[in-house]
Amino acid sequence: MSPNPNPNPNLNPNPDPNPNPTPNPTQDNCVRGAVMCCSILYPVLAARLLALYRVIEFNDLWMLEPDLRLSSDDAAPWQMAGLPFTFLLVIGLPCAALAILRRTARPGALDKARPAEKVRLEARYLRRYGQLYQMYEPHCWWWEMVEIVRKLLLIAILGYFRAGSAEQLWTGVLISLISILLLTYFSPFKDARVDAVSWASQTATLLTLLGGAALTGSQALPLPLTLSPAPALDPAPAPAPFPALA
C-alpha cells in the first residue's frame, strides 16, 4: 500500500505563496475611475439612447423626433438593431451596480471570509467602489440605486412627454415628491448635514416643477366667450372762455 503523501488532511499541499497580495494602486484607480465615469455619464447616455425611440406625429405621419427626415418605418430596423445595446446600458448597468453593492456593501456580505481576508477585501472594495456606498448608512447600502432610478426618470423618461406639457410637469412633480418622502423616511446619509442639503435641493426641484405646472395651467384656461361692454366715458368738459379784454 502506497504511503499517504499528505498525512494531515487539514494542510493544503499547495499553499498559496502570496496569501496577502500587495494592493495594486493602478488597478484600483482604474476601477474607481470607471465607476465614477459610469455614475456621471449614465443618465445622459440613457436619455440619448431612449430618445432614438421617440416618435411624433408630423403631417399625418409618425416621424422620428430626433430626426424628422426619418419616418418610424424607416427607423425601425435601426431601432431593432440598437435595442440590445440600449437594454444593456439602461437596464444592465444598474443591475451590475446592484450586484456590486450587494457583494461589497451589504452588511454581512463578508462574514464567511476569514478575519484577515475580510479586512483585505473591505479595504480593496472601499478603494474601488467606496464612492457608491461609503457616504450612506449601512442599512441604506442600496441608496445609490434610488439615485440612479430617480435620475433616469427625471432625465430620460420625462422626455417621452411633450416638452412643457402638463403631463410632463405633473409626472416630474410625482417623481420628486416620492423621492422626498423616501429621503425623509430613510435619512440615508451618515452626515445629517448632507441629508438636509439633499432634502433642500429636491424640495427646490419640486417647487420649480410646481411653479411650472401652475403657470402651464393658467395659460391653458379658456378665454371668455363674451366680453362685457366697456363703460361709457363722460364727455370732456368744454374749455372755459378766455376773459374779455378791457
Short mmCIF file of C-alpha atoms in Angstrom, two decimals:
data_model
loop_
_atom_site.label_atom_id
_atom_site.label_comp_id
_atom_site.label_asym_id
_atom_site.label_seq_id
_atom_site.Cartn_x
_atom_site.Cartn_y
_atom_site.Cartn_z
CA MET A 1 0.00 0.00 0.00
CA SER A 2 1.40 3.38 -1.03
CA PRO A 3 2.07 5.88 1.76
CA ASN A 4 -0.24 8.85 2.13
CA PRO A 5 1.56 11.85 0.59
CA ASN A 6 -0.49 14.22 2.75
CA PRO A 7 -0.86 12.71 6.22
CA ASN A 8 -2.59 15.79 7.60
CA PRO A 9 -5.71 16.50 5.52
CA ASN A 10 -6.12 19.95 7.11
CA LEU A 11 -2.92 21.18 5.47
CA ASN A 12 -3.01 22.46 1.91
CA PRO A 13 -0.39 20.52 -0.12
CA ASN A 14 -0.01 23.57 -2.43
CA PRO A 15 -0.15 26.59 -0.20
CA ASP A 16 -0.56 29.99 -1.79
CA PRO A 17 2.92 31.53 -1.87
CA ASN A 18 1.36 35.02 -1.52
CA PRO A 19 -1.79 34.75 0.61
CA ASN A 20 -1.94 38.52 1.19
CA PRO A 21 -1.13 40.11 -2.16
CA THR A 22 0.06 43.68 -2.19
CA PRO A 23 -2.66 46.15 -3.28
CA ASN A 24 -2.32 47.35 -6.86
CA PRO A 25 -2.98 51.12 -6.79
CA THR A 26 -3.06 51.39 -10.58
CA GLN A 27 -5.72 48.73 -10.93
CA ASP A 28 -7.76 50.16 -8.06
CA ASN A 29 -7.59 53.66 -9.55
CA CYS A 30 -8.69 52.37 -12.97
CA VAL A 31 -11.69 50.61 -11.48
CA ARG A 32 -12.54 53.66 -9.38
CA GLY A 33 -12.31 55.93 -12.43
CA ALA A 34 -14.52 53.61 -14.48
CA VAL A 35 -17.14 53.55 -11.74
CA MET A 36 -17.07 57.34 -11.48
CA CYS A 37 -17.44 57.78 -15.25
CA CYS A 38 -20.37 55.38 -15.36
CA SER A 39 -22.09 57.19 -12.49
CA ILE A 40 -21.74 60.58 -14.19
CA LEU A 41 -22.46 59.59 -17.79
CA TYR A 42 -25.19 57.01 -17.24
CA PRO A 43 -28.22 59.39 -17.09
CA VAL A 44 -27.06 61.36 -20.14
CA LEU A 45 -26.27 58.31 -22.26
CA ALA A 46 -29.51 56.60 -21.25
CA ALA A 47 -31.50 59.70 -22.21
CA ARG A 48 -29.77 59.92 -25.60
CA LEU A 49 -30.39 56.25 -26.35
CA LEU A 50 -34.03 56.32 -25.29
CA ALA A 51 -34.56 59.43 -27.41
CA LEU A 52 -33.91 57.31 -30.51
CA TYR A 53 -37.22 55.54 -29.85
CA ARG A 54 -39.39 58.67 -29.56
CA VAL A 55 -41.72 59.43 -32.45
CA ILE A 56 -44.08 62.35 -33.07
CA GLU A 57 -46.93 62.94 -35.46
CA PHE A 58 -45.98 65.31 -38.27
CA ASN A 59 -48.23 65.95 -41.27
CA ASP A 60 -50.27 62.79 -40.60
CA LEU A 61 -47.06 60.73 -40.43
CA TRP A 62 -45.16 59.30 -37.49
CA MET A 63 -41.63 60.70 -37.66
CA LEU A 64 -38.54 60.12 -35.53
CA GLU A 65 -38.33 63.05 -33.13
CA PRO A 66 -34.51 63.43 -33.14
CA ASP A 67 -34.50 63.47 -36.97
CA LEU A 68 -37.73 64.45 -38.72
CA ARG A 69 -36.33 63.28 -42.05
CA LEU A 70 -36.89 59.67 -40.96
CA SER A 71 -40.28 58.09 -40.53
CA SER A 72 -40.92 55.49 -37.87
CA ASP A 73 -40.91 52.78 -40.56
CA ASP A 74 -37.52 53.91 -41.88
CA ALA A 75 -36.01 53.99 -38.40
CA ALA A 76 -37.49 50.68 -37.25
CA PRO A 77 -34.62 48.43 -38.50
CA TRP A 78 -32.01 50.63 -36.82
CA GLN A 79 -34.03 50.77 -33.64
CA MET A 80 -34.26 46.98 -33.52
CA ALA A 81 -30.50 46.71 -34.13
CA GLY A 82 -29.74 49.10 -31.28
CA LEU A 83 -32.24 47.55 -28.86
CA PRO A 84 -29.74 45.07 -27.28
CA PHE A 85 -27.23 47.86 -26.63
CA THR A 86 -29.95 50.09 -25.19
CA PHE A 87 -31.11 47.29 -22.90
CA LEU A 88 -27.52 46.55 -21.89
CA LEU A 89 -26.90 50.15 -20.85
CA VAL A 90 -30.27 51.24 -19.46
CA ILE A 91 -31.06 48.00 -17.58
CA GLY A 92 -27.76 46.13 -17.40
CA LEU A 93 -25.68 48.89 -15.83
CA PRO A 94 -28.00 49.41 -12.82
CA CYS A 95 -28.21 45.63 -12.35
CA ALA A 96 -24.41 45.41 -12.37
CA ALA A 97 -24.21 48.24 -9.83
CA LEU A 98 -26.73 46.46 -7.60
CA ALA A 99 -24.72 43.22 -7.81
CA ILE A 100 -21.53 45.08 -6.86
CA LEU A 101 -23.24 46.79 -3.92
CA ARG A 102 -24.75 43.52 -2.73
CA ARG A 103 -21.32 41.91 -2.74
CA THR A 104 -19.33 44.77 -1.27
CA ALA A 105 -21.59 46.98 0.86
CA ARG A 106 -24.36 44.74 2.16
CA PRO A 107 -23.99 44.07 5.89
CA GLY A 108 -22.81 40.51 6.42
CA ALA A 109 -21.61 40.04 2.84
CA LEU A 110 -18.10 39.11 4.02
CA ASP A 111 -18.96 37.22 7.21
CA LYS A 112 -17.89 33.90 5.73
CA ALA A 113 -14.36 35.13 4.99
CA ARG A 114 -11.50 34.73 7.44
CA PRO A 115 -10.74 37.82 9.55
CA ALA A 116 -7.56 38.71 7.69
CA GLU A 117 -9.20 38.09 4.33
CA LYS A 118 -12.23 40.14 5.38
CA VAL A 119 -10.08 43.13 6.29
CA ARG A 120 -8.21 42.93 2.99
CA LEU A 121 -11.37 42.67 0.93
CA GLU A 122 -13.06 45.51 2.76
CA ALA A 123 -10.09 47.78 2.09
CA ARG A 124 -9.97 46.80 -1.59
CA TYR A 125 -13.71 47.24 -2.09
CA LEU A 126 -13.58 50.62 -0.38
CA ARG A 127 -10.83 51.81 -2.71
CA ARG A 128 -12.66 50.62 -5.81
CA TYR A 129 -16.37 51.05 -5.09
CA GLY A 130 -16.45 53.20 -1.97
CA GLN A 131 -17.99 56.14 -3.82
CA LEU A 132 -21.14 54.07 -4.28
CA TYR A 133 -21.83 53.39 -0.60
CA GLN A 134 -19.37 54.92 1.86
CA MET A 135 -21.46 58.10 2.37
CA TYR A 136 -24.61 56.10 3.26
CA GLU A 137 -25.70 54.37 6.44
CA PRO A 138 -25.04 50.60 6.49
CA HIS A 139 -28.75 49.80 6.38
CA CYS A 140 -29.08 52.03 3.28
CA TRP A 141 -26.27 50.41 1.29
CA TRP A 142 -28.64 50.27 -1.72
CA TRP A 143 -29.48 54.00 -1.77
CA GLU A 144 -27.32 54.68 -4.82
CA MET A 145 -29.82 52.62 -6.81
CA VAL A 146 -32.57 55.02 -5.73
CA GLU A 147 -30.50 57.91 -7.02
CA ILE A 148 -29.87 56.14 -10.32
CA VAL A 149 -33.58 55.44 -10.84
CA ARG A 150 -34.52 59.00 -9.89
CA LYS A 151 -32.07 60.50 -12.37
CA LEU A 152 -33.20 58.10 -15.08
CA LEU A 153 -36.84 59.02 -14.59
CA LEU A 154 -36.26 62.78 -14.43
CA ILE A 155 -33.85 62.95 -17.37
CA ALA A 156 -34.81 60.15 -19.73
CA ILE A 157 -38.39 59.06 -19.11
CA LEU A 158 -39.84 62.59 -18.94
CA GLY A 159 -38.54 63.16 -22.47
CA TYR A 160 -41.33 60.96 -23.79
CA PHE A 161 -43.84 63.64 -22.85
CA ARG A 162 -44.32 66.78 -24.88
CA ALA A 163 -41.91 69.44 -23.65
CA GLY A 164 -43.59 71.84 -21.25
CA SER A 165 -46.86 69.90 -21.18
CA ALA A 166 -48.89 69.50 -18.03
CA GLU A 167 -48.37 65.72 -18.17
CA GLN A 168 -44.59 66.12 -18.15
CA LEU A 169 -44.60 68.61 -15.29
CA TRP A 170 -47.02 66.69 -13.08
CA THR A 171 -45.12 63.44 -13.67
CA GLY A 172 -41.95 65.23 -12.57
CA VAL A 173 -43.79 66.52 -9.50
CA LEU A 174 -44.85 62.97 -8.61
CA ILE A 175 -41.30 61.63 -9.01
CA SER A 176 -39.83 64.44 -6.91
CA LEU A 177 -42.47 64.01 -4.21
CA ILE A 178 -41.80 60.27 -3.91
CA SER A 179 -38.04 60.96 -3.72
CA ILE A 180 -38.54 63.48 -0.92
CA LEU A 181 -40.74 61.06 1.04
CA LEU A 182 -38.15 58.28 0.73
CA LEU A 183 -35.35 60.64 1.72
CA THR A 184 -37.29 61.84 4.76
CA TYR A 185 -38.17 58.31 5.86
CA PHE A 186 -34.77 56.65 5.49
CA SER A 187 -32.33 59.56 6.08
CA PRO A 188 -29.68 57.51 4.24
CA PHE A 189 -26.60 59.72 4.64
CA LYS A 190 -24.21 59.31 7.53
CA ASP A 191 -23.86 63.08 7.85
CA ALA A 192 -27.12 64.76 8.85
CA ARG A 193 -26.00 67.93 7.07
CA VAL A 194 -25.86 66.05 3.77
CA ASP A 195 -29.40 64.79 4.43
CA ALA A 196 -30.52 68.39 4.92
CA VAL A 197 -28.79 69.62 1.75
CA SER A 198 -30.22 66.77 -0.30
CA TRP A 199 -33.69 67.42 1.08
CA ALA A 200 -33.41 71.14 0.30
CA SER A 201 -32.24 70.52 -3.28
CA GLN A 202 -35.02 68.05 -4.02
CA THR A 203 -37.57 70.38 -2.44
CA ALA A 204 -36.32 73.17 -4.71
CA THR A 205 -36.78 70.86 -7.71
CA LEU A 206 -40.31 70.07 -6.55
CA LEU A 207 -41.21 73.74 -6.11
CA THR A 208 -39.80 74.57 -9.54
CA LEU A 209 -41.92 71.88 -11.16
CA LEU A 210 -45.00 73.01 -9.22
CA GLY A 211 -44.45 76.56 -10.40
CA GLY A 212 -44.13 75.39 -13.99
CA ALA A 213 -47.29 73.29 -13.68
CA ALA A 214 -49.21 76.21 -12.21
CA LEU A 215 -48.00 78.52 -14.97
CA THR A 216 -48.92 75.99 -17.66
CA GLY A 217 -52.37 75.51 -16.14
CA SER A 218 -53.03 79.25 -16.00
CA GLN A 219 -52.05 79.65 -19.65
CA ALA A 220 -54.40 76.82 -20.65
CA LEU A 221 -57.50 78.48 -19.19
CA PRO A 222 -60.11 79.21 -21.93
CA LEU A 223 -60.91 82.80 -22.78
CA PRO A 224 -64.46 84.02 -22.04
CA LEU A 225 -66.85 83.80 -24.96
CA THR A 226 -68.41 87.22 -24.42
CA LEU A 227 -66.79 90.43 -23.42
CA SER A 228 -68.54 92.89 -21.20
CA PRO A 229 -69.05 96.29 -22.81
CA ALA A 230 -66.66 99.00 -21.83
CA PRO A 231 -68.10 101.65 -19.51
CA ALA A 232 -69.21 104.84 -21.20
CA LEU A 233 -66.87 107.75 -20.81
CA ASP A 234 -68.13 111.10 -19.64
CA PRO A 235 -67.78 113.81 -22.29
CA ALA A 236 -64.87 116.10 -21.73
CA PRO A 237 -65.90 119.47 -20.30
CA ALA A 238 -65.83 122.42 -22.67
CA PRO A 239 -62.88 124.73 -22.20
CA ALA A 240 -63.57 127.88 -20.27
CA PRO A 241 -63.81 131.02 -22.45
CA PHE A 242 -60.99 133.49 -22.29
CA PRO A 243 -61.82 136.60 -20.24
CA ALA A 244 -62.75 139.68 -22.28
CA LEU A 245 -60.03 142.19 -22.69
CA ALA A 246 -60.76 145.61 -21.19
#
